[in-house]
mmCIF file of C-alpha atoms and ligand atoms in Angstrom:
data_model
loop_
_atom_site.group_PDB
_atom_site.id
_atom_site.type_symbol
_atom_site.label_atom_id
_atom_site.label_comp_id
_atom_site.label_asym_id
_atom_site.label_seq_id
_atom_site.Cartn_x
_atom_site.Cartn_y
_atom_site.Cartn_z
ATOM 1 C CA UNK A 701 -2.191 -41.628 13.746
ATOM 2 C CA UNK A 702 -2.265 -40.414 10.147
ATOM 3 C CA UNK A 703 1.042 -39.581 8.546
ATOM 4 C CA UNK A 704 0.840 -35.929 7.519
ATOM 5 C CA UNK A 705 4.326 -35.607 6.095
ATOM 6 C CA UNK A 706 3.079 -36.037 2.545
ATOM 7 C CA UNK A 707 0.457 -33.299 2.997
ATOM 8 C CA UNK A 708 3.028 -31.005 4.526
ATOM 9 C CA UNK A 709 5.395 -31.329 1.604
ATOM 10 C CA UNK A 710 2.501 -30.627 -0.767
ATOM 11 C CA UNK A 711 1.482 -27.495 1.098
ATOM 12 C CA UNK A 712 4.545 -25.571 -0.052
ATOM 13 C CA UNK A 713 3.681 -26.062 -3.695
ATOM 14 C CA UNK A 714 0.009 -25.239 -3.278
ATOM 15 C CA UNK A 715 0.851 -22.010 -1.488
ATOM 16 C CA UNK A 716 3.398 -20.844 -4.054
ATOM 17 C CA UNK A 717 2.311 -17.408 -5.212
ATOM 18 C CA UNK A 718 3.333 -13.854 -6.042
ATOM 19 C CA UNK A 719 4.072 -11.366 -3.263
ATOM 20 C CA UNK A 720 1.842 -8.503 -2.198
ATOM 21 C CA UNK A 721 4.197 -5.574 -1.746
ATOM 22 C CA UNK A 722 2.828 -2.233 -0.558
ATOM 23 C CA UNK A 723 4.533 1.157 -0.608
ATOM 24 C CA UNK A 724 3.276 3.778 1.816
ATOM 25 C CA UNK A 725 4.220 7.267 2.885
ATOM 26 C CA UNK A 726 3.335 10.935 2.800
ATOM 27 C CA UNK A 727 2.596 12.692 -0.474
ATOM 28 C CA UNK A 728 5.854 13.448 -2.365
ATOM 29 C CA UNK A 729 7.900 10.824 -0.502
ATOM 30 C CA UNK A 730 8.862 9.097 -3.760
ATOM 31 C CA UNK A 731 6.496 6.107 -3.750
ATOM 32 C CA UNK A 732 5.459 6.388 -7.366
ATOM 33 C CA UNK A 733 9.035 6.692 -8.686
ATOM 34 C CA UNK A 734 10.251 3.834 -6.496
ATOM 35 C CA UNK A 735 7.355 1.482 -7.212
ATOM 36 C CA UNK A 736 7.862 1.967 -10.962
ATOM 37 C CA UNK A 737 11.587 1.226 -10.664
ATOM 38 C CA UNK A 738 10.940 -1.780 -8.442
ATOM 39 C CA UNK A 739 8.558 -3.332 -10.945
ATOM 40 C CA UNK A 740 11.109 -2.851 -13.750
ATOM 41 C CA UNK A 741 13.775 -4.507 -11.611
ATOM 42 C CA UNK A 742 11.630 -7.545 -10.750
ATOM 43 C CA UNK A 743 10.600 -7.914 -14.387
ATOM 44 C CA UNK A 744 14.247 -7.791 -15.476
ATOM 45 C CA UNK A 745 14.912 -10.734 -13.145
ATOM 46 C CA UNK A 746 12.110 -12.670 -14.825
ATOM 47 C CA UNK A 747 9.423 -12.312 -12.138
ATOM 48 C CA UNK A 748 5.891 -11.717 -13.359
ATOM 49 C CA UNK A 749 5.074 -8.355 -11.732
ATOM 50 C CA UNK A 750 2.387 -5.696 -11.971
ATOM 51 C CA UNK A 751 2.254 -2.150 -10.662
ATOM 52 C CA UNK A 752 -1.045 -1.277 -8.975
ATOM 53 C CA UNK A 753 -2.059 1.896 -7.219
ATOM 54 C CA UNK A 754 -4.800 3.141 -4.947
ATOM 55 C CA UNK A 755 -6.907 5.047 -5.443
ATOM 56 C CA UNK A 756 -7.494 3.278 -8.757
ATOM 57 C CA UNK A 757 -9.030 6.250 -10.528
ATOM 58 C CA UNK A 758 -10.113 4.222 -13.576
ATOM 59 C CA UNK A 759 -13.217 2.664 -12.001
ATOM 60 C CA UNK A 760 -16.485 4.536 -11.402
ATOM 61 C CA UNK A 761 -15.805 4.579 -7.649
ATOM 62 C CA UNK A 762 -12.286 5.801 -8.449
ATOM 63 C CA UNK A 763 -13.695 8.660 -10.511
ATOM 64 C CA UNK A 764 -15.783 9.817 -7.554
ATOM 65 C CA UNK A 765 -12.634 9.731 -5.411
ATOM 66 C CA UNK A 766 -10.636 11.632 -8.021
ATOM 67 C CA UNK A 767 -13.292 14.320 -8.250
ATOM 68 C CA UNK A 768 -13.258 14.673 -4.456
ATOM 69 C CA UNK A 769 -9.449 14.880 -4.319
ATOM 70 C CA UNK A 770 -9.366 17.598 -6.964
ATOM 71 C CA UNK A 771 -11.986 19.579 -5.012
ATOM 72 C CA UNK A 772 -14.608 19.192 -7.737
ATOM 73 C CA UNK A 773 -17.008 17.565 -5.289
ATOM 74 C CA UNK A 774 -17.599 17.651 -1.557
ATOM 75 C CA UNK A 775 -18.221 14.497 0.461
ATOM 76 C CA UNK A 776 -18.726 13.724 4.122
ATOM 77 C CA UNK A 777 -15.489 12.375 5.732
ATOM 78 C CA UNK A 778 -16.951 8.930 6.423
ATOM 79 C CA UNK A 779 -18.465 8.690 2.957
ATOM 80 C CA UNK A 780 -15.150 9.316 1.192
ATOM 81 C CA UNK A 781 -13.433 6.912 3.586
ATOM 82 C CA UNK A 782 -15.857 4.145 2.576
ATOM 83 C CA UNK A 783 -15.378 4.969 -1.109
ATOM 84 C CA UNK A 784 -11.597 4.539 -0.778
ATOM 85 C CA UNK A 785 -12.274 1.205 0.904
ATOM 86 C CA UNK A 786 -14.818 0.154 -1.760
ATOM 87 C CA UNK A 787 -12.174 0.977 -4.370
ATOM 88 C CA UNK A 788 -9.971 -1.699 -2.767
ATOM 89 C CA UNK A 789 -12.803 -4.195 -2.388
ATOM 90 C CA UNK A 790 -13.726 -3.932 -6.058
ATOM 91 C CA UNK A 791 -10.225 -5.179 -6.935
ATOM 92 C CA UNK A 792 -9.861 -7.767 -4.163
ATOM 93 C CA UNK A 793 -10.786 -10.898 -6.092
ATOM 94 C CA UNK A 794 -8.590 -9.899 -9.052
ATOM 95 C CA UNK A 795 -5.768 -9.290 -6.587
ATOM 96 C CA UNK A 796 -6.162 -12.796 -5.154
ATOM 97 C CA UNK A 797 -6.299 -14.372 -8.620
ATOM 98 C CA UNK A 798 -3.145 -12.562 -9.745
ATOM 99 C CA UNK A 799 -1.196 -13.499 -6.602
ATOM 100 C CA UNK A 800 -2.255 -17.142 -6.809
ATOM 101 C CA UNK A 801 -1.229 -17.271 -10.463
ATOM 102 C CA UNK A 802 2.288 -16.272 -9.373
ATOM 103 C CA UNK A 803 2.250 -12.562 -10.207
ATOM 104 C CA UNK A 804 3.817 -10.196 -7.699
ATOM 105 C CA UNK A 805 1.868 -6.986 -7.133
ATOM 106 C CA UNK A 806 3.675 -3.797 -6.200
ATOM 107 C CA UNK A 807 0.987 -1.516 -4.824
ATOM 108 C CA UNK A 808 1.389 2.257 -4.508
ATOM 109 C CA UNK A 809 -0.756 2.967 -1.380
ATOM 110 C CA UNK A 810 -3.220 0.591 0.297
ATOM 111 C CA UNK A 811 -5.403 0.360 3.416
ATOM 112 C CA UNK A 812 -2.804 2.155 5.555
ATOM 113 C CA UNK A 813 -3.273 5.309 3.484
ATOM 114 C CA UNK A 814 -6.990 4.898 4.002
ATOM 115 C CA UNK A 815 -6.665 4.719 7.780
ATOM 116 C CA UNK A 816 -3.841 7.283 8.154
ATOM 117 C CA UNK A 817 -5.456 10.012 6.042
ATOM 118 C CA UNK A 818 -9.016 9.574 7.344
ATOM 119 C CA UNK A 819 -8.012 9.283 11.000
ATOM 120 C CA UNK A 820 -5.828 12.403 10.580
ATOM 121 C CA UNK A 821 -9.115 14.226 9.932
ATOM 122 C CA UNK A 822 -10.274 13.150 13.373
ATOM 123 C CA UNK A 823 -12.157 9.930 12.595
ATOM 124 C CA UNK A 824 -11.648 7.107 15.071
ATOM 125 C CA UNK A 825 -8.853 4.779 13.952
ATOM 126 C CA UNK A 826 -10.728 1.565 14.757
ATOM 127 C CA UNK A 827 -13.760 2.840 12.832
ATOM 128 C CA UNK A 828 -11.440 3.545 9.892
ATOM 129 C CA UNK A 829 -9.938 0.043 10.012
ATOM 130 C CA UNK A 830 -13.296 -1.777 10.106
ATOM 131 C CA UNK A 831 -14.164 -1.674 6.366
ATOM 132 C CA UNK A 832 -10.622 -2.865 5.537
ATOM 133 C CA UNK A 833 -11.010 -6.123 7.487
ATOM 134 C CA UNK A 834 -10.891 -9.053 5.090
ATOM 135 C CA UNK A 835 -8.834 -7.373 2.396
ATOM 136 C CA UNK A 836 -5.610 -9.241 1.610
ATOM 137 C CA UNK A 837 -2.742 -8.511 3.979
ATOM 138 C CA UNK A 838 0.504 -7.360 2.366
ATOM 139 C CA UNK A 839 3.586 -9.539 2.740
ATOM 140 C CA UNK A 840 5.622 -6.421 3.314
ATOM 141 C CA UNK A 841 4.888 -2.725 3.758
ATOM 142 C CA UNK A 842 7.670 -0.424 2.611
ATOM 143 C CA UNK A 843 7.279 2.863 4.421
ATOM 144 C CA UNK A 844 9.193 5.675 2.771
ATOM 145 C CA UNK A 845 9.941 7.881 5.727
ATOM 146 C CA UNK A 846 10.356 11.602 5.117
ATOM 147 C CA UNK A 847 9.872 14.624 7.390
ATOM 148 C CA UNK A 848 6.711 16.430 6.197
ATOM 149 C CA UNK A 849 8.707 19.655 5.740
ATOM 150 C CA UNK A 850 11.146 17.899 3.391
ATOM 151 C CA UNK A 851 8.309 16.373 1.376
ATOM 152 C CA UNK A 852 6.723 19.807 0.987
ATOM 153 C CA UNK A 853 9.998 21.176 -0.416
ATOM 154 C CA UNK A 854 10.106 18.551 -3.156
ATOM 155 C CA UNK A 855 8.681 20.552 -6.010
ATOM 156 C CA UNK A 856 5.733 21.536 -3.859
ATOM 157 C CA UNK A 857 2.393 19.832 -3.746
ATOM 158 C CA UNK A 858 0.095 19.375 -6.708
ATOM 159 C CA UNK A 859 -2.882 21.194 -5.247
ATOM 160 C CA UNK A 860 -4.959 18.123 -4.440
ATOM 161 C CA UNK A 861 -6.899 17.911 -1.227
ATOM 162 C CA UNK A 862 -4.662 16.746 1.718
ATOM 163 C CA UNK A 863 -1.488 18.177 0.152
ATOM 164 C CA UNK A 864 -0.884 20.638 2.974
ATOM 165 C CA UNK A 865 1.977 20.636 5.447
ATOM 166 C CA UNK A 866 -0.060 20.785 8.665
ATOM 167 C CA UNK A 867 -2.315 17.964 7.554
ATOM 168 C CA UNK A 868 0.599 15.822 6.364
ATOM 169 C CA UNK A 869 2.199 16.173 9.826
ATOM 170 C CA UNK A 870 -0.904 14.569 11.329
ATOM 171 C CA UNK A 871 -0.899 11.823 8.688
ATOM 172 C CA UNK A 872 2.754 11.055 9.512
ATOM 173 C CA UNK A 873 1.805 10.576 13.154
ATOM 174 C CA UNK A 874 -1.024 8.174 12.203
ATOM 175 C CA UNK A 875 1.302 6.135 10.041
ATOM 176 C CA UNK A 876 3.591 5.776 13.083
ATOM 177 C CA UNK A 877 0.641 4.423 15.078
ATOM 178 C CA UNK A 878 -0.056 1.863 12.341
ATOM 179 C CA UNK A 879 3.538 0.618 11.942
ATOM 180 C CA UNK A 880 3.753 -3.120 12.724
ATOM 181 C CA UNK A 881 5.992 -6.168 12.315
ATOM 182 C CA UNK A 882 5.751 -6.530 8.539
ATOM 183 C CA UNK A 883 6.734 -2.871 7.957
ATOM 184 C CA UNK A 884 10.159 -1.829 6.751
ATOM 185 C CA UNK A 885 10.914 1.817 7.357
ATOM 186 C CA UNK A 886 13.213 3.291 4.722
ATOM 187 C CA UNK A 887 14.842 6.702 4.951
ATOM 188 C CA UNK A 888 13.335 8.466 1.942
ATOM 189 C CA UNK A 889 15.839 11.336 2.282
ATOM 190 C CA UNK A 890 18.643 9.088 0.997
ATOM 191 C CA UNK A 891 19.454 9.263 -2.700
ATOM 192 C CA UNK A 892 17.031 7.720 -5.162
ATOM 193 C CA UNK A 893 19.597 4.981 -5.900
ATOM 194 C CA UNK A 894 20.114 4.143 -2.229
ATOM 195 C CA UNK A 895 16.390 3.851 -1.594
ATOM 196 C CA UNK A 896 16.023 1.764 -4.746
ATOM 197 C CA UNK A 897 18.749 -0.645 -3.659
ATOM 198 C CA UNK A 898 17.272 -1.135 -0.196
ATOM 199 C CA UNK A 899 13.826 -1.802 -1.612
ATOM 200 C CA UNK A 900 15.195 -4.318 -4.102
ATOM 201 C CA UNK A 901 16.907 -6.336 -1.359
ATOM 202 C CA UNK A 902 13.864 -6.448 0.903
ATOM 203 C CA UNK A 903 11.434 -7.257 -1.874
ATOM 204 C CA UNK A 904 13.527 -9.934 -3.541
ATOM 205 C CA UNK A 905 13.671 -11.785 -0.247
ATOM 206 C CA UNK A 906 9.930 -11.477 0.155
ATOM 207 C CA UNK A 907 9.200 -12.594 -3.425
ATOM 208 C CA UNK A 908 11.329 -15.706 -2.915
ATOM 209 C CA UNK A 909 9.558 -16.603 0.339
ATOM 210 C CA UNK A 910 6.170 -16.316 -1.353
ATOM 211 C CA UNK A 911 7.376 -18.365 -4.311
ATOM 212 C CA UNK A 912 8.460 -21.135 -1.944
ATOM 213 C CA UNK A 913 4.965 -21.148 -0.467
ATOM 214 C CA UNK A 914 3.246 -18.855 2.003
ATOM 215 C CA UNK A 915 -0.491 -18.792 2.729
ATOM 216 C CA UNK A 916 -2.381 -15.584 2.040
ATOM 217 C CA UNK A 917 -3.787 -13.798 5.062
ATOM 218 C CA UNK A 918 -6.206 -10.958 5.672
ATOM 219 C CA UNK A 919 -6.103 -7.547 7.308
ATOM 220 C CA UNK A 920 -5.773 -6.730 10.214
ATOM 221 C CA UNK A 921 -4.784 -9.992 11.789
ATOM 222 C CA UNK A 922 -1.007 -9.807 11.394
HETATM 223 N N1 LIG B 2186 -5.717 8.525 0.082
HETATM 224 C C1 LIG B 2186 -5.326 7.429 -0.612
HETATM 225 C C2 LIG B 2186 -6.672 8.450 1.088
HETATM 226 O O1 LIG B 2186 -7.015 9.443 1.710
HETATM 227 N N2 LIG B 2186 -7.216 7.226 1.368
HETATM 228 C C3 LIG B 2186 -6.869 6.093 0.689
HETATM 229 O O2 LIG B 2186 -7.400 5.014 0.980
HETATM 230 C C4 LIG B 2186 -5.879 6.191 -0.345
HETATM 231 C C5 LIG B 2186 -5.479 4.995 -1.106
HETATM 232 O O3 LIG B 2186 -5.437 10.064 -1.656
HETATM 233 N N3 LIG B 2186 -3.109 12.283 -0.712
HETATM 234 C C6 LIG B 2186 -5.165 9.833 -0.285
HETATM 235 C C7 LIG B 2186 -3.678 9.970 -0.168
HETATM 236 C C8 LIG B 2186 -3.288 10.953 -1.258
HETATM 237 C C9 LIG B 2186 -4.464 10.936 -2.211
HETATM 238 O O4 LIG B 2186 -3.191 9.543 -3.666
HETATM 239 C C10 LIG B 2186 -4.162 10.514 -3.611
HETATM 240 P P1 LIG B 2186 -1.999 9.648 -4.750
HETATM 241 O O5 LIG B 2186 -1.072 8.513 -4.372
HETATM 242 O O6 LIG B 2186 -1.363 11.003 -4.577
HETATM 243 O O7 LIG B 2186 -2.651 9.463 -6.088
HETATM 244 MG MG1 LIG B 2187 -0.423 12.622 -4.108
#
């Protein structure tokens, strides 16, 4: 029998990488503020970190999405769903390269937003998940939990499509259906500092595990 111990000890080093950290939640739950603060914190500890967000409105697909969200264009529900997904696919290989080079990515919204928002419109959840299969799976999903009514009170919504209380209630329900083992649910009604501290603890742990060596995996297998 071949002795695999040498291979096993090598595996850790080969799999050393940055962490894929995703923040999810309803509009106005504080994701953008918290992801920005989290990146600053990781950088201050010396970890190579980048802040990403979806939709990435800078690409041509992203511009179509942005125009739809600001009600400047109309699109069929399935069409816009596939555009959101394409917007993730167009960044997939860069995402893999960055993670493998040791950079941690803190991502403001990901596939779960895609599935939660589109299925809240009435599209079948499995149909919504299908185009996301094969994208990189996050190491942790930080769900900033807030009652839709509370989110609506926070300075109101910006007027983009989907920013309506009744719709957000449905989205919240879909997120609950999607919640799985690698999700951490954080009470987003706590103070900004409390939320920040909780996120830091969870993420630091995750970053260290990935640095020690953890293979990348794909949605929706875990
Ligand atoms: N959204 C976001 C989707 O409907 N599907 C997706 O795949 C993603 C990533 O876009 N209301 C929705 C959720 C938000 C809106 O996002 C714009 P943000 O984070 O407000 O820029
Ligand atoms: Mg928004």
